mmCIF file of C-alpha atoms in Angstrom:
data_model
loop_
_atom_site.group_PDB
_atom_site.id
_atom_site.type_symbol
_atom_site.label_atom_id
_atom_site.label_comp_id
_atom_site.label_asym_id
_atom_site.label_seq_id
_atom_site.Cartn_x
_atom_site.Cartn_y
_atom_site.Cartn_z
ATOM 1 C CA MET A 1 -4.526 21.331 -5.045
ATOM 2 C CA GLU A 2 -4.065 19.497 -1.757
ATOM 3 C CA ARG A 3 -1.757 16.486 -1.765
ATOM 4 C CA SER A 4 -4.683 14.145 -1.100
ATOM 5 C CA GLY A 5 -6.457 15.373 -4.225
ATOM 6 C CA LEU A 6 -3.362 14.858 -6.352
ATOM 7 C CA VAL A 7 -2.906 11.333 -4.994
ATOM 8 C CA ARG A 8 -6.522 10.473 -5.775
ATOM 9 C CA LEU A 9 -5.990 11.645 -9.345
ATOM 10 C CA ALA A 10 -2.732 9.703 -9.554
ATOM 11 C CA HIS A 11 -4.410 6.479 -8.460
ATOM 12 C CA SER A 12 -7.474 6.854 -10.669
ATOM 13 C CA GLU A 13 -5.928 4.579 -13.312
ATOM 14 C CA HIS A 14 -3.990 2.382 -10.877
ATOM 15 C CA PRO A 15 -6.260 2.114 -7.812
ATOM 16 C CA ILE A 16 -3.889 -0.091 -5.826
ATOM 17 C CA ALA A 17 -1.393 2.331 -4.316
ATOM 18 C CA SER A 18 1.517 -0.068 -4.764
ATOM 19 C CA PRO A 19 3.590 -1.353 -7.715
ATOM 20 C CA LEU A 20 1.528 -4.507 -8.193
ATOM 21 C CA SER A 21 -0.291 -5.775 -11.261
ATOM 22 C CA ASP A 22 -4.007 -6.589 -11.133
ATOM 23 C CA ALA A 23 -3.242 -10.287 -11.486
ATOM 24 C CA ARG A 24 -0.745 -10.125 -8.623
ATOM 25 C CA VAL A 25 -3.222 -8.298 -6.374
ATOM 26 C CA ASP A 26 -5.802 -10.989 -7.054
ATOM 27 C CA GLY A 27 -3.266 -13.702 -6.298
ATOM 28 C CA LEU A 28 -2.238 -12.093 -3.025
ATOM 29 C CA LEU A 29 -5.867 -11.702 -1.983
ATOM 30 C CA ASP A 30 -6.537 -15.348 -2.821
ATOM 31 C CA ARG A 31 -3.699 -16.364 -0.518
ATOM 32 C CA THR A 32 -4.740 -13.960 2.229
ATOM 33 C CA THR A 33 -8.528 -13.674 2.283
ATOM 34 C CA GLY A 34 -9.584 -16.685 0.231
ATOM 35 C CA GLY A 35 -12.127 -18.739 2.188
ATOM 36 C CA ARG A 36 -11.778 -16.550 5.271
ATOM 37 C CA GLY A 37 -14.458 -14.783 7.278
ATOM 38 C CA SER A 38 -12.923 -11.446 8.273
ATOM 39 C CA VAL A 39 -10.136 -9.085 7.263
ATOM 40 C CA LEU A 40 -8.654 -5.926 8.752
ATOM 41 C CA ASP A 41 -6.654 -3.438 6.694
ATOM 42 C CA LEU A 42 -4.335 -1.286 8.817
ATOM 43 C CA GLY A 43 -3.583 1.849 6.813
ATOM 44 C CA CYS A 44 -6.270 1.078 4.250
ATOM 45 C CA GLY A 45 -6.047 4.305 2.241
ATOM 46 C CA ASP A 46 -9.374 4.653 0.473
ATOM 47 C CA GLY A 47 -10.238 0.989 1.118
ATOM 48 C CA THR A 48 -9.587 -0.318 -2.403
ATOM 49 C CA TRP A 49 -7.902 -3.535 -1.231
ATOM 50 C CA LEU A 50 -10.939 -4.380 0.889
ATOM 51 C CA LEU A 51 -13.412 -3.570 -1.872
ATOM 52 C CA ARG A 52 -11.608 -5.998 -4.155
ATOM 53 C CA ALA A 53 -11.444 -8.658 -1.454
ATOM 54 C CA LEU A 54 -15.173 -8.403 -0.760
ATOM 55 C CA GLY A 55 -15.957 -8.813 -4.444
ATOM 56 C CA ARG A 56 -14.060 -12.105 -4.461
ATOM 57 C CA GLU A 57 -15.317 -13.578 -1.167
ATOM 58 C CA PRO A 58 -19.090 -13.596 -0.536
ATOM 59 C CA GLY A 59 -18.679 -14.630 3.116
ATOM 60 C CA LEU A 60 -16.059 -12.026 4.014
ATOM 61 C CA THR A 61 -16.518 -9.015 6.277
ATOM 62 C CA ALA A 62 -13.945 -6.221 6.178
ATOM 63 C CA VAL A 63 -12.749 -3.342 8.344
ATOM 64 C CA GLY A 64 -10.323 -0.671 7.182
ATOM 65 C CA VAL A 65 -8.589 1.915 9.344
ATOM 66 C CA ASP A 66 -6.738 4.973 8.118
ATOM 67 C CA THR A 67 -5.772 8.320 9.600
ATOM 68 C CA SER A 68 -7.483 10.050 6.662
ATOM 69 C CA ASP A 69 -10.971 9.430 5.319
ATOM 70 C CA VAL A 70 -10.134 10.783 1.864
ATOM 71 C CA GLY A 71 -11.746 8.460 -0.659
ATOM 72 C CA PHE A 72 -13.970 6.707 1.885
ATOM 73 C CA GLU A 73 -17.161 8.202 0.466
ATOM 74 C CA GLU A 74 -16.384 7.079 -3.069
ATOM 75 C CA THR A 75 -15.370 3.580 -1.959
ATOM 76 C CA LEU A 76 -18.503 3.164 0.143
ATOM 77 C CA ALA A 77 -20.582 4.243 -2.847
ATOM 78 C CA LYS A 78 -18.838 1.616 -4.987
ATOM 79 C CA ALA A 79 -19.448 -0.938 -2.247
ATOM 80 C CA ALA A 80 -23.155 -0.081 -2.235
ATOM 81 C CA ALA A 81 -23.316 -0.407 -6.020
ATOM 82 C CA ALA A 82 -21.601 -3.801 -5.792
ATOM 83 C CA GLY A 83 -23.934 -4.971 -3.024
ATOM 84 C CA VAL A 84 -21.186 -5.382 -0.416
ATOM 85 C CA ALA A 85 -21.658 -2.215 1.670
ATOM 86 C CA ASP A 86 -23.151 -4.186 4.569
ATOM 87 C CA ARG A 87 -19.858 -6.101 4.848
ATOM 88 C CA LEU A 88 -17.485 -3.107 4.762
ATOM 89 C CA THR A 89 -16.616 -0.739 7.610
ATOM 90 C CA LEU A 90 -14.124 2.097 7.122
ATOM 91 C CA VAL A 91 -12.797 3.830 10.227
ATOM 92 C CA GLN A 92 -10.962 7.145 10.341
ATOM 93 C CA GLY A 93 -8.406 6.994 13.112
ATOM 94 C CA ASP A 94 -4.855 6.279 14.197
ATOM 95 C CA VAL A 95 -3.974 2.684 13.288
ATOM 96 C CA ARG A 96 -1.799 2.499 16.413
ATOM 97 C CA GLU A 97 -4.824 3.136 18.612
ATOM 98 C CA TYR A 98 -7.390 0.967 16.873
ATOM 99 C CA VAL A 99 -8.799 -1.773 19.104
ATOM 100 C CA SER A 100 -10.508 -4.714 17.448
ATOM 101 C CA GLU A 101 -13.478 -6.389 19.106
ATOM 102 C CA ALA A 102 -12.357 -9.858 17.991
ATOM 103 C CA PRO A 103 -9.357 -11.334 16.176
ATOM 104 C CA PHE A 104 -9.421 -11.200 12.389
ATOM 105 C CA ASP A 105 -8.792 -14.121 10.072
ATOM 106 C CA ALA A 106 -6.565 -11.920 7.916
ATOM 107 C CA VAL A 107 -4.762 -8.608 8.329
ATOM 108 C CA LEU A 108 -3.418 -6.388 5.565
ATOM 109 C CA SER A 109 -0.706 -3.778 5.981
ATOM 110 C CA VAL A 110 0.546 -2.706 2.574
ATOM 111 C CA GLY A 111 2.812 0.323 2.415
ATOM 112 C CA SER A 112 1.783 1.452 5.894
ATOM 113 C CA ALA A 113 4.800 0.679 8.071
ATOM 114 C CA TYR A 114 5.580 4.392 8.385
ATOM 115 C CA ALA A 115 2.315 4.846 10.302
ATOM 116 C CA PHE A 116 3.554 2.481 13.021
ATOM 117 C CA GLY A 117 7.091 3.809 13.150
ATOM 118 C CA GLY A 118 8.750 1.004 11.221
ATOM 119 C CA LEU A 119 8.550 -2.613 10.168
ATOM 120 C CA GLY A 120 8.961 -4.140 13.632
ATOM 121 C CA PRO A 121 6.115 -2.177 15.263
ATOM 122 C CA THR A 122 3.922 -2.957 12.253
ATOM 123 C CA LEU A 123 4.452 -6.687 12.705
ATOM 124 C CA GLU A 124 3.680 -6.492 16.419
ATOM 125 C CA ALA A 125 0.547 -4.426 15.850
ATOM 126 C CA ALA A 126 -0.708 -6.863 13.237
ATOM 127 C CA ARG A 127 -0.146 -9.808 15.560
ATOM 128 C CA GLY A 128 -2.368 -8.162 18.153
ATOM 129 C CA HIS A 129 -5.320 -8.161 15.744
ATOM 130 C CA LEU A 130 -4.817 -11.578 14.143
ATOM 131 C CA ALA A 131 -6.348 -14.937 14.994
ATOM 132 C CA ALA A 132 -3.891 -17.725 15.818
ATOM 133 C CA ASP A 133 -4.454 -19.415 12.455
ATOM 134 C CA GLY A 134 -4.743 -16.175 10.478
ATOM 135 C CA VAL A 135 -2.402 -14.650 7.909
ATOM 136 C CA LEU A 136 -0.888 -11.230 7.377
ATOM 137 C CA LEU A 137 -0.266 -9.594 4.002
ATOM 138 C CA LEU A 138 2.656 -7.228 4.496
ATOM 139 C CA GLY A 139 3.891 -4.890 1.795
ATOM 140 C CA ASP A 140 6.906 -2.629 2.180
ATOM 141 C CA CYS A 141 9.733 -1.039 0.245
ATOM 142 C CA PHE A 142 13.353 -2.161 0.438
ATOM 143 C CA TRP A 143 16.710 -1.176 -1.038
ATOM 144 C CA PRO A 144 17.703 -3.561 -3.868
ATOM 145 C CA ALA A 145 21.192 -2.012 -3.637
ATOM 146 C CA PRO A 146 22.742 0.604 -1.351
ATOM 147 C CA PRO A 147 20.882 3.788 -2.349
ATOM 148 C CA THR A 148 22.840 6.448 -4.175
ATOM 149 C CA ALA A 149 22.464 10.152 -3.533
ATOM 150 C CA ALA A 150 20.350 10.370 -6.704
ATOM 151 C CA VAL A 151 17.975 7.689 -5.421
ATOM 152 C CA LEU A 152 17.555 9.424 -2.060
ATOM 153 C CA ASP A 153 17.115 12.830 -3.692
ATOM 154 C CA GLY A 154 14.549 11.405 -6.095
ATOM 155 C CA LEU A 155 12.575 10.188 -3.095
ATOM 156 C CA GLY A 156 12.470 13.672 -1.609
ATOM 157 C CA GLY A 157 15.628 13.443 0.472
ATOM 158 C CA LEU A 158 14.704 10.166 2.135
ATOM 159 C CA SER A 159 17.151 8.780 4.691
ATOM 160 C CA VAL A 160 19.072 5.598 3.937
ATOM 161 C CA ASP A 161 17.722 4.289 7.251
ATOM 162 C CA GLU A 162 14.139 4.429 5.980
ATOM 163 C CA TYR A 163 14.357 0.895 4.561
ATOM 164 C CA LEU A 164 16.499 -2.237 4.779
ATOM 165 C CA ASP A 165 17.798 -4.427 1.986
ATOM 166 C CA LEU A 166 15.740 -7.482 1.049
ATOM 167 C CA PRO A 167 17.598 -9.986 3.297
ATOM 168 C CA GLY A 168 17.388 -7.532 6.195
ATOM 169 C CA THR A 169 13.658 -7.032 5.671
ATOM 170 C CA VAL A 170 12.968 -10.771 5.665
ATOM 171 C CA ASP A 171 15.245 -11.194 8.684
ATOM 172 C CA VAL A 172 13.188 -8.691 10.702
ATOM 173 C CA VAL A 173 10.064 -10.663 9.824
ATOM 174 C CA ALA A 174 11.665 -13.909 11.005
ATOM 175 C CA ARG A 175 13.025 -12.386 14.214
ATOM 176 C CA HIS A 176 9.526 -11.249 15.099
ATOM 177 C CA GLY A 177 8.380 -14.845 14.917
ATOM 178 C CA TRP A 178 6.541 -14.832 11.602
ATOM 179 C CA ALA A 179 6.723 -17.620 9.036
ATOM 180 C CA THR A 180 6.876 -16.461 5.426
ATOM 181 C CA VAL A 181 4.552 -18.657 3.383
ATOM 182 C CA HIS A 182 4.647 -16.609 0.159
ATOM 183 C CA GLY A 183 6.564 -13.669 -1.252
ATOM 184 C CA HIS A 184 6.656 -11.507 -4.345
ATOM 185 C CA VAL A 185 9.184 -8.862 -5.373
ATOM 186 C CA SER A 186 7.567 -6.318 -7.676
ATOM 187 C CA THR A 187 9.046 -6.375 -11.149
ATOM 188 C CA GLN A 188 10.390 -3.367 -13.030
ATOM 189 C CA GLU A 189 7.364 -3.649 -15.311
ATOM 190 C CA GLU A 190 5.036 -3.385 -12.312
ATOM 191 C CA TRP A 191 6.964 -0.356 -11.031
ATOM 192 C CA ASP A 192 6.889 1.321 -14.441
ATOM 193 C CA ASP A 193 3.174 0.678 -14.926
ATOM 194 C CA TYR A 194 2.515 2.160 -11.500
ATOM 195 C CA GLU A 195 4.649 5.263 -12.055
ATOM 196 C CA TRP A 196 3.353 5.942 -15.588
ATOM 197 C CA ALA A 197 -0.190 5.735 -14.232
ATOM 198 C CA TRP A 198 0.730 7.950 -11.257
ATOM 199 C CA THR A 199 2.084 10.653 -13.542
ATOM 200 C CA GLY A 200 -0.167 10.101 -16.550
ATOM 201 C CA ALA A 201 -3.607 10.355 -14.973
ATOM 202 C CA PRO A 202 -3.040 13.764 -13.306
ATOM 203 C CA ALA A 203 -1.346 15.081 -16.452
ATOM 204 C CA ARG A 204 -4.354 14.024 -18.525
ATOM 205 C CA TRP A 205 -6.706 15.742 -16.084
ATOM 206 C CA ALA A 206 -4.643 18.953 -16.239
ATOM 207 C CA VAL A 207 -4.524 19.152 -20.034
ATOM 208 C CA GLU A 208 -8.229 18.340 -20.280
ATOM 209 C CA ASN A 209 -9.035 21.071 -17.736
ATOM 210 C CA PRO A 210 -6.616 23.838 -18.760
ATOM 211 C CA HIS A 211 -8.676 26.619 -17.195
ATOM 212 C CA HIS A 212 -8.952 24.968 -13.792
ATOM 213 C CA PRO A 213 -7.012 27.006 -11.199
ATOM 214 C CA ASP A 214 -5.073 23.890 -10.141
ATOM 215 C CA ALA A 215 -4.121 22.702 -13.638
ATOM 216 C CA HIS A 216 -0.680 24.313 -13.770
ATOM 217 C CA GLU A 217 0.140 23.217 -10.226
ATOM 218 C CA VAL A 218 -0.811 19.629 -11.007
ATOM 219 C CA LEU A 219 1.355 19.543 -14.134
ATOM 220 C CA SER A 220 4.294 20.946 -12.164
ATOM 221 C CA ALA A 221 3.823 18.329 -9.421
ATOM 222 C CA VAL A 222 3.677 15.559 -12.038
ATOM 223 C CA GLU A 223 6.892 16.767 -13.649
ATOM 224 C CA ARG A 224 8.693 16.856 -10.296
ATOM 225 C CA HIS A 225 7.511 13.351 -9.449
ATOM 226 C CA ARG A 226 8.453 12.007 -12.893
ATOM 227 C CA ASP A 227 11.901 13.564 -12.714
ATOM 228 C CA GLY A 228 12.463 12.147 -9.239
ATOM 229 C CA TRP A 229 11.504 8.719 -10.528
ATOM 230 C CA LEU A 230 13.278 8.641 -13.894
ATOM 231 C CA GLN A 231 16.376 10.560 -12.823
ATOM 232 C CA GLY A 232 16.506 9.186 -9.307
ATOM 233 C CA TYR A 233 14.899 6.099 -7.836
ATOM 234 C CA ARG A 234 13.864 4.082 -10.918
ATOM 235 C CA GLY A 235 15.471 0.702 -10.322
ATOM 236 C CA GLY A 236 16.789 1.858 -6.961
ATOM 237 C CA LEU A 237 13.712 1.144 -4.853
ATOM 238 C CA GLY A 238 12.149 -2.280 -4.421
ATOM 239 C CA PHE A 239 8.801 -3.479 -3.115
ATOM 240 C CA ILE A 240 8.182 -6.793 -1.379
ATOM 241 C CA SER A 241 4.821 -8.399 -0.640
ATOM 242 C CA LEU A 242 4.882 -11.164 1.967
ATOM 243 C CA VAL A 243 2.135 -13.495 3.137
ATOM 244 C CA LEU A 244 2.966 -14.326 6.749
ATOM 245 C CA HIS A 245 1.727 -16.802 9.332
ATOM 246 C CA PRO A 246 2.038 -15.681 12.966
ATOM 247 C CA GLY A 247 4.122 -18.757 13.737
ATOM 248 C CA ARG A 248 5.874 -18.680 17.072
ATOM 249 C CA ALA A 249 6.161 -15.870 19.589
ATOM 250 C CA ALA A 250 8.618 -13.087 18.839
ATOM 251 C CA VAL A 251 12.197 -13.983 19.707
ATOM 252 C CA THR A 252 13.912 -10.627 19.564
ATOM 253 C CA SER A 253 13.096 -7.137 18.432
ATOM 254 C CA PRO A 254 15.432 -5.170 16.154
#
């Protein structure tokens, strides 16, 4: 099974591809898209964040951009069923090259900093799409403590330079001229719920479809992921969600 298919299975019981509870997602959307007219999601995945935002805001229009269109068809079908398809546009393309026709009232970039080459470039790209009085919802991982070899191995051999600690992450945001108006550090419960869903849903599919040619491969992939999490990065990887106002112009770049 292709990686994209496995990920879709993994997120079937936890559609938001981040360690955030449903209540927290709703709260973040309230702070970001509540009462606003337009939102852009840079690195939107299958567009789930936007679908949820549209269901909460009848006057909102939404655009999502992602390098892959995997999941777009299903999300657009859900949007049609919910009566919001005329307010949702999903674009397959490089987020670094997307050009918006007009500034957006809100921008989302959750777990997508890698697509821009890091946190700093992500913040600058978002600023280029955002209205002066708009807000950005930024989500990214951080190191809650210096990562051990087990943590890095559990994350597939990730480099220690991939993320900063929490103070360093917030400092980059400030040095790029953004004002933090709200923040949330995902709890261990949120992480565990996310990881159990990530591993549980594909495992359930595999045992319910034992004769499918991909069943054994999916179970093996789930076991590798679960071992990497439980024996490696559980408790060693953090996730921060920040609601940011563009504030002043950037002062320095890291």
